[in-house]
Coordinates of C-alpha atoms in Angstrom, one line a residue:
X53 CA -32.0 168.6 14.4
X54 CA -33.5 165.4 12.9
X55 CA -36.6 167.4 12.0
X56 CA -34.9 169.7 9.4
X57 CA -35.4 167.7 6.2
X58 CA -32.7 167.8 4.0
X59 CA -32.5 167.7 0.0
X60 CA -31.2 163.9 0.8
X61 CA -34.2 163.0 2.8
X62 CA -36.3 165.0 0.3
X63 CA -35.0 163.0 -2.4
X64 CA -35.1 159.3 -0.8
X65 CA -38.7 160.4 0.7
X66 CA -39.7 161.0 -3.2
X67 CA -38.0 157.7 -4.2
X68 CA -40.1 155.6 -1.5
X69 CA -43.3 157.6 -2.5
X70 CA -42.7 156.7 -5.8
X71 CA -42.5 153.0 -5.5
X72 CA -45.7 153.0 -4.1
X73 CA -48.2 153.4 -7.6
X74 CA -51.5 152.7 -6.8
X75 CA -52.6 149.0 -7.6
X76 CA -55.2 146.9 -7.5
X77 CA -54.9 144.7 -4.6
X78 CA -56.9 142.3 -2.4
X79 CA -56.3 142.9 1.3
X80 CA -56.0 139.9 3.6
X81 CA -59.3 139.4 5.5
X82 CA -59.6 140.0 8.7
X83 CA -60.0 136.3 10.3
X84 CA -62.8 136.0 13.3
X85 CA -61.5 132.5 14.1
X86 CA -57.9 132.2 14.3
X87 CA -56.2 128.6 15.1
X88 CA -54.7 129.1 18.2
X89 CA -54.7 127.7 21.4
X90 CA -57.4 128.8 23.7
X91 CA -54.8 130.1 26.3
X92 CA -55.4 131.6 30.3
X93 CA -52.3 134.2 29.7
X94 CA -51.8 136.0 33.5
X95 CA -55.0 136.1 34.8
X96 CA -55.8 132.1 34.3
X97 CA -53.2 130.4 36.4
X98 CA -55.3 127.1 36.1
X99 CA -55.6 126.6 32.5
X100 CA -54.7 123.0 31.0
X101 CA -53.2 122.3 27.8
X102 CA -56.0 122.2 24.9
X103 CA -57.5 119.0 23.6
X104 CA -56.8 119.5 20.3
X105 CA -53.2 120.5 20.8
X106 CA -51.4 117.5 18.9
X107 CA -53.5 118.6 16.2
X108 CA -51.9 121.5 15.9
X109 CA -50.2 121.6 12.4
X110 CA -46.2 122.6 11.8
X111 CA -46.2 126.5 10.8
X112 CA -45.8 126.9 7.5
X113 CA -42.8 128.7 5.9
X114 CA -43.9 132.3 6.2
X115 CA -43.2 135.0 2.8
X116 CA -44.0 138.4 3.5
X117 CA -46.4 140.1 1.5
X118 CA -44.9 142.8 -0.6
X119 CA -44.4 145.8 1.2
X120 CA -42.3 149.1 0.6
X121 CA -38.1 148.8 2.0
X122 CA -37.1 151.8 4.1
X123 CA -34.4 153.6 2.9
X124 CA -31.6 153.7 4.7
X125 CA -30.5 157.7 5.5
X126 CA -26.5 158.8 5.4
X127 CA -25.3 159.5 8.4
X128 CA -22.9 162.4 9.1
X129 CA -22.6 162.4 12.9
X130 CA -19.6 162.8 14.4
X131 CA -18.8 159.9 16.3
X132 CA -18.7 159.2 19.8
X133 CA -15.7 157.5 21.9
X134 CA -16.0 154.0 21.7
X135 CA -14.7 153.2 25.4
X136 CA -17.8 154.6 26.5
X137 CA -21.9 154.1 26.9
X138 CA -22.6 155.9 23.3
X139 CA -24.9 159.0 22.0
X140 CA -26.8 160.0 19.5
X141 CA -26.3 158.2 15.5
X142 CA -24.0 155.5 17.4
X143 CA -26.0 155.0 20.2
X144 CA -29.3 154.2 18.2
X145 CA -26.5 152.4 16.0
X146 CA -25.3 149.5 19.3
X147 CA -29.0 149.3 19.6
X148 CA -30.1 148.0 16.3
X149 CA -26.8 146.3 15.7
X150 CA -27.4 144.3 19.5
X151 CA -31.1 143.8 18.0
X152 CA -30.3 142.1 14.7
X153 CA -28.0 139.8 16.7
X154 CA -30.8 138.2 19.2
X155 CA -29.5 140.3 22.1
X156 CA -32.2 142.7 22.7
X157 CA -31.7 146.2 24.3
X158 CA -34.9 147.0 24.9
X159 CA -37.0 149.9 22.7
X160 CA -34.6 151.3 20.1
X161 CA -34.6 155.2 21.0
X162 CA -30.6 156.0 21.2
X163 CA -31.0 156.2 25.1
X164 CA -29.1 153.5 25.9
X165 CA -30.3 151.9 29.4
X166 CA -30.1 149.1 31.6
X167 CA -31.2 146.7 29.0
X168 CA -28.6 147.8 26.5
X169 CA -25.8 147.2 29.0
X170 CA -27.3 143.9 29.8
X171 CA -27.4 143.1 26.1
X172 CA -24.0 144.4 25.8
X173 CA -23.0 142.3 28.8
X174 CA -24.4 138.9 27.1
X175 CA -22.8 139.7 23.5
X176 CA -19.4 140.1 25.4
X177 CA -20.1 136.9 26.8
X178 CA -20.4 135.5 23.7
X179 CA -17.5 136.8 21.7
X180 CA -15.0 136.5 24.9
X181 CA -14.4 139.9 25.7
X182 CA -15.0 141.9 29.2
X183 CA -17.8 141.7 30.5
X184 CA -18.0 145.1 31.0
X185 CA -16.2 146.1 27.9
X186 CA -18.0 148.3 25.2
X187 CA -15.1 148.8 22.5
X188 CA -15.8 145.5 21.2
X189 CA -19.3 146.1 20.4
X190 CA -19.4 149.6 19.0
X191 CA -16.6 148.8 17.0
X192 CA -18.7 146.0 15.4
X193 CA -21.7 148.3 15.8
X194 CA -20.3 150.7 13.7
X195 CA -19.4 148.6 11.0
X196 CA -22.4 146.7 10.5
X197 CA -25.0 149.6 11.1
X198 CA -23.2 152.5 8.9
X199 CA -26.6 154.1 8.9
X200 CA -28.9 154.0 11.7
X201 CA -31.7 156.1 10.7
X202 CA -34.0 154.6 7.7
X203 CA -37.0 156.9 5.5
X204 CA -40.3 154.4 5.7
X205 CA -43.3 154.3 3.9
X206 CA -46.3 153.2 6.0
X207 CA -48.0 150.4 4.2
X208 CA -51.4 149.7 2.8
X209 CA -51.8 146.4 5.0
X210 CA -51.9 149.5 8.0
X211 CA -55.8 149.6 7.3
X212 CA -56.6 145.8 8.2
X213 CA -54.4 146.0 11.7
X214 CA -55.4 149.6 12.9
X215 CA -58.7 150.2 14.4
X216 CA -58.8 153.6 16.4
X217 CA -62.4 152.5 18.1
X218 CA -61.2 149.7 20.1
X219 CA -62.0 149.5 23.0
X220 CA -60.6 149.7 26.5
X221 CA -63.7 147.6 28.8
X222 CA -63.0 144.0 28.2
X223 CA -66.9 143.0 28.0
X224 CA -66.9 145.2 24.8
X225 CA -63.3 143.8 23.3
X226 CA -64.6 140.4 23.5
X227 CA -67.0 141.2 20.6
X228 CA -64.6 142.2 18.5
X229 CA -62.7 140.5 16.1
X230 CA -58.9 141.3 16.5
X231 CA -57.4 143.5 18.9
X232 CA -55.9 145.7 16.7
X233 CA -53.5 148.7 17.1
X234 CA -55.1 152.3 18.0
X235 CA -53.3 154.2 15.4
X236 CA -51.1 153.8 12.5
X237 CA -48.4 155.4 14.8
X238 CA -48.6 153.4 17.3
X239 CA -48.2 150.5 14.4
X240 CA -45.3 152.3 12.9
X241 CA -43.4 152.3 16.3
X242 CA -43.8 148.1 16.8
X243 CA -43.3 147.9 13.3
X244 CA -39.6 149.7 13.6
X245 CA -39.1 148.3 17.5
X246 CA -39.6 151.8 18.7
X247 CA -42.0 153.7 20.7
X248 CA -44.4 156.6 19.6
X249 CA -42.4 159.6 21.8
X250 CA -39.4 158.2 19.8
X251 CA -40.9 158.7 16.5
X252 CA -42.4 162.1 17.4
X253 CA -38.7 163.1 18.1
X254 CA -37.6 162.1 14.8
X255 CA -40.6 163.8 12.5
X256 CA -42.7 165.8 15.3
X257 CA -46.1 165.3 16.7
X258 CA -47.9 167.0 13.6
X259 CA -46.1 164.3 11.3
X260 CA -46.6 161.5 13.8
X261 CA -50.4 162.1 14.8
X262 CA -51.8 162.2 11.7
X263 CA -49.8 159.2 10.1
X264 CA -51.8 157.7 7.1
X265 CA -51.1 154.8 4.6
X266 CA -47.8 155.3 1.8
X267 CA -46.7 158.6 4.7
X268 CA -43.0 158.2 5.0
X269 CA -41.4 158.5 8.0
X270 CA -37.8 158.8 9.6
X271 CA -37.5 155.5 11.7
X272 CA -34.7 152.9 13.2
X273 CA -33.1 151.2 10.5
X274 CA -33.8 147.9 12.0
X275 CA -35.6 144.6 10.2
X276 CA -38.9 145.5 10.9
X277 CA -41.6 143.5 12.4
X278 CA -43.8 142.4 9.9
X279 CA -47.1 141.8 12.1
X280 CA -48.7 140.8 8.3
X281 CA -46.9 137.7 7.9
X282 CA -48.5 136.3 11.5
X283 CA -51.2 133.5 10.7
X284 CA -51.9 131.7 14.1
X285 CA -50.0 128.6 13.3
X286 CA -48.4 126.4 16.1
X287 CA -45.3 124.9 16.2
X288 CA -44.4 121.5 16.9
X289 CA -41.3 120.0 18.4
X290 CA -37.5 120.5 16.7
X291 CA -34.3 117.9 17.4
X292 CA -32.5 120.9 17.8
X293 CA -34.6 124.0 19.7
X294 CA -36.5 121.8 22.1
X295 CA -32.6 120.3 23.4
X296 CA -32.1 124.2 24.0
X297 CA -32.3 125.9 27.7
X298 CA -34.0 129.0 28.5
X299 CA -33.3 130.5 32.0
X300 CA -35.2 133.2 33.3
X301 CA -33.9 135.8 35.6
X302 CA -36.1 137.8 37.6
X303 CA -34.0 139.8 39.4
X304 CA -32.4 140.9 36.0
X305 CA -35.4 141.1 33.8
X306 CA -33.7 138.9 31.6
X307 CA -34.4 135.3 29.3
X308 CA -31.2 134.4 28.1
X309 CA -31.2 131.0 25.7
X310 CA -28.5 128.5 25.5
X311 CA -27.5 125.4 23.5
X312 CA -28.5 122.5 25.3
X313 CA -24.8 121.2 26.3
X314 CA -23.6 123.9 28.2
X315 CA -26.6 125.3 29.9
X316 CA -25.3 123.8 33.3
X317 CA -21.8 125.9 33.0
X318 CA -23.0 129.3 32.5
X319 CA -26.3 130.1 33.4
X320 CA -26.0 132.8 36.3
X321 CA -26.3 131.9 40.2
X322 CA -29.3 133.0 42.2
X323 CA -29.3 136.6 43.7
X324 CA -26.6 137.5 40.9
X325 CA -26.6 141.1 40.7
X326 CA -24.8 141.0 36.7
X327 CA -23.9 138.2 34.4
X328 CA -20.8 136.8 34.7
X329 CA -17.4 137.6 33.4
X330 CA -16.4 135.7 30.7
X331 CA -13.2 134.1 30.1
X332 CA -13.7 132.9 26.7
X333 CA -16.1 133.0 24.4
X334 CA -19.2 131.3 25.4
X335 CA -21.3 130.0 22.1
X336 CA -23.7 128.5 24.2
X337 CA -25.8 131.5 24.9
X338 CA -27.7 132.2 21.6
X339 CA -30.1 135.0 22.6
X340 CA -30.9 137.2 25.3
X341 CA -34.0 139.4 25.9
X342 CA -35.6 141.7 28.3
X343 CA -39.0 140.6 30.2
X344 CA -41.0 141.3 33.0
X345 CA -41.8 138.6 35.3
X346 CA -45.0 138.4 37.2
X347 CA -45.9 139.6 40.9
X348 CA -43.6 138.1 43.5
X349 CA -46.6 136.1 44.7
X350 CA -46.9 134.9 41.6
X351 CA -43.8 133.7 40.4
X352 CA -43.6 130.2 39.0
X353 CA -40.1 129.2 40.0
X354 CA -38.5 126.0 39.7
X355 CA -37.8 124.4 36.1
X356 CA -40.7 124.0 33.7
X357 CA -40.7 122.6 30.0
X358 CA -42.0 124.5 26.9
X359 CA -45.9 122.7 25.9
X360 CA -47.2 125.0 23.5
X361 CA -46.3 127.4 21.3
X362 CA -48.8 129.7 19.1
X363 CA -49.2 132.8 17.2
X364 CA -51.9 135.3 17.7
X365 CA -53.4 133.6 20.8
X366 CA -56.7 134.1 22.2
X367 CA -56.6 135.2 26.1
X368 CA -59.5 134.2 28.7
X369 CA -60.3 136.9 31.0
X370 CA -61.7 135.5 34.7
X371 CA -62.6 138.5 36.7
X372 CA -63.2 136.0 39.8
X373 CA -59.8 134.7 39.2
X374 CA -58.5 138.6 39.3
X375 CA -60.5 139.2 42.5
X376 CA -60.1 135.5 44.5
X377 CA -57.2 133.5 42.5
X378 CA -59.9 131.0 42.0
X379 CA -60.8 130.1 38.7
X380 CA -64.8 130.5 37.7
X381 CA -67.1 128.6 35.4
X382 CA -66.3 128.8 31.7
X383 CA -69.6 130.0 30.8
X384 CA -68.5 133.1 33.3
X385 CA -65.0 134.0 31.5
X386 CA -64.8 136.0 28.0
X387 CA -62.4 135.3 25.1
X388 CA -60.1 138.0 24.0
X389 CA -59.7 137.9 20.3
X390 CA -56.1 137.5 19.2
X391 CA -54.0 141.1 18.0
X392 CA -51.4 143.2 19.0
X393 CA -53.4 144.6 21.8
X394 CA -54.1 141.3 23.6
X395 CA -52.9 141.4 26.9
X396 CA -50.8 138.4 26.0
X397 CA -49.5 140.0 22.6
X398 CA -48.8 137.9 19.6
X399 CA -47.0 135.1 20.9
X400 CA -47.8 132.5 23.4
X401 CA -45.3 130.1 24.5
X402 CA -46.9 128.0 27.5
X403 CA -45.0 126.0 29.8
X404 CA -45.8 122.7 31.4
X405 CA -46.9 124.9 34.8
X406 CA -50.4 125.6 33.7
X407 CA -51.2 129.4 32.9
X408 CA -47.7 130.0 32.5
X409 CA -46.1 131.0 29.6
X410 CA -43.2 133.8 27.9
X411 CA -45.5 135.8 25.9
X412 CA -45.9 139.6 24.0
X413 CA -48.0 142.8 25.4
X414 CA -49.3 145.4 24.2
X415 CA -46.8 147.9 26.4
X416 CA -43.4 147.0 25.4
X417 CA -42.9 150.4 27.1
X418 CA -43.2 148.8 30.2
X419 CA -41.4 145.9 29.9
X420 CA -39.0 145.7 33.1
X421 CA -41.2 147.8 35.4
X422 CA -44.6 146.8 35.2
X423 CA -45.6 143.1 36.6
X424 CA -47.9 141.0 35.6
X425 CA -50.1 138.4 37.4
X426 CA -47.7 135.2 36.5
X427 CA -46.4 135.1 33.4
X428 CA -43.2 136.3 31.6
X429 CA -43.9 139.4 29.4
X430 CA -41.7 140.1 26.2
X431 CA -42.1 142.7 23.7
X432 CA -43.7 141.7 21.0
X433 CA -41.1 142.1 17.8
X434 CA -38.6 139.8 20.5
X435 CA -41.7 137.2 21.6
X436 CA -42.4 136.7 18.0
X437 CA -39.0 135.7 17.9
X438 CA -39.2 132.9 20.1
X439 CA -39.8 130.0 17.7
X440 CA -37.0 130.2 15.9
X441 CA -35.0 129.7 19.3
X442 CA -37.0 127.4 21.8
X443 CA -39.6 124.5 21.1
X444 CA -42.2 122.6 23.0
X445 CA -39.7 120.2 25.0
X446 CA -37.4 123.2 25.6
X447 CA -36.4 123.4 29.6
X448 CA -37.6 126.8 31.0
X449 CA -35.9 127.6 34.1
X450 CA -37.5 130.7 36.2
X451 CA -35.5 131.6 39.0

């Protein structure tokens, strides 16, 4: 149905084109040595913190460079009951609307799942109502996100963060200088918190596939995540975030954050198989996301503290490591370059246990199945999210 375009989409497609004149510009360059960290990520379960890490400066307040706003698209769906798991427009509608508020649902695709009834869960939590309760939050769903779907323009930056020759044998991506997206659609799909089979529903695989710079496209009307504004700055301690608690829950394949005070009161108990009820409103939780923990083997549990905390890390690859679980010689290792394809994504947040850390891939996709070696995987539009809720001195609880 989506793919019939209407004289409204026609219209706002034209509108978006036409915003985007050509003009001289100066593209970012591409950096080949990006301040960050020199991190293990999953496969280096040994690393130590860096040398230089107190030496890391505060991130700077980050503007966005101008880029073209998605238009948001009327939506004339008929609605769904709101005592129920929703469809279609108000389905894709709880989804962004749980987004926006820190409670993430997982990949925006109106197919709500397990993650969006855990998000749901935690925002009923929060506001006091049943736990299991979903009036509440299409109601407010509904009259924040009047209009789900959004028409937008792929920008000109898409040239300096696409690279559809990159590699997939590690000796090989450690020459390179970024690891950069494989295609403008798979781009577009972070960009909008989506995934590519999710955009070909919207516009079709002809549309999708051959996606080029100042295209427009039907997407999620979500903030998107703006992979340009990243610079590889660190972030130092805050009175407020690094008070804040962070609990890990493997068995749910959640992190859910919390205010500092009443951590102790409402974190969940081991082998829980939901969250709790509520019976009043609990502002202490603050955000809650989806994750993937590492291999039972490898879990770190216990209660850890937040050391570092980076943009656009660099990953160290130890094949020994992968083969023995003993680390090898430096001189024996490669260094990933720092990109959305790193197998630690954009974000690295390590904790005091050494080669642990909450951090992004490169398959948010996979993101509650898939485990990695140690670590705590997030996608990356919600890892990138991280300093603005925890700080180094933040208590990390994996259980």
């Amino acid at each position: 149905m989506l793919r019939l375009v209407s004289s409204a989409f026609l219209a706002l497609a034209t509108l978006a084109a036409a915003q985007q004149e050509p003009r001289p510009a100066t593209p970012p360059p591409i950096r080949t040595v990006l301040r960050a960290l020199p991190l293990g990520g999953d496969e280096d379960l040994n690393s130590r913190p860096h040398p230089e890490e107190s030496a890391i400066p505060a991130a700077p307040a980050l503007t966005a460079p101008a880029t073209p706003q998605a238009v948001p698209m009327q939506s004339t769906a008929i609605p769904s009951p709101l005592d129920v798991k929703p469809t279609g427009d108000d389905a894709l509608r709880l989804q962004i609307y749980l987004d926006e508020a820190k409670f993430g649902p997982g990949i925006i695709d109106a197919k709500p799942g397990r993650f969006t009834e855990l998000a749901v869960q935690s925002w009923n939590e929060v506001h006091g109502h049943p736990t299991e309760d979903w009036v509440a939050a299409n109601t407010a769903a509904r009259k924040a996100v009047p209009n789900p779907l959004a028409v937008a323009v792929v920008p000109d930056i898409v040239k300096d963060w696409v690279d559809g020759t990159l590699p997939t044998k590690v000796s090989l991506q450690a020459k390179r200088k970024r690891m950069s997206y494989r295609s403008v659609a798979e781009f577009m799909s972070e960009r909008y918190h989506c995934d590519v089979p999710y955009l070909v529903e919207l516009n079709g695989s002809s549309k999708i596939n051959n996606l080029k710079a100042r295209d427009t496209i039907i997407v999620p009307n979500v903030t998107p995540f703006n992979i340009e504004v990243l610079t590889g700055a660190g972030y130092k301690a805050d009175e407020s975030m690094s008070q804040r608690h962070a609990v890990v829950d493997t068995k749910l394949n959640q992190v859910r954050i919390f205010e500092a005070a009443p951590a102790a009161l409402v974190i969940a108990e081991p082998g829980a198989t939901s969250i709790s009820h509520a019976s009043r409103p609990n502002h202490g939780l603050i955000a809650s996301f989806p994750i993937t923990p590492g291999e039972n083997k490898f879990i770190k549990f216990g209660t850890w503290e937040v050391r570092n905390s980076v943009e656009l890390p660099h990953w160290r690859y130890d094949q020994q490591l992968l083969d023995t679980g003993k680390r090898s010689a430096d001189s024996e290792s490669l260094e990933i370059p720092p990109g959305p394809n790193s197998p630690v994504g954009v974000f690295w947040c390590g904790l005091s246990k050494p080669g642990i850390g909450l951090h992004g891939t490169p398959n948010p996709e996979t993101i509650g199945r898939a485990r990695s070696h140690g670590c705590i995987r997030m996608a990356n539009w919600d890892a990138v999210r991280l300093p603005t809720l925890i700080r180094p001195g933040t208590t990390v609880e994996i259980r």
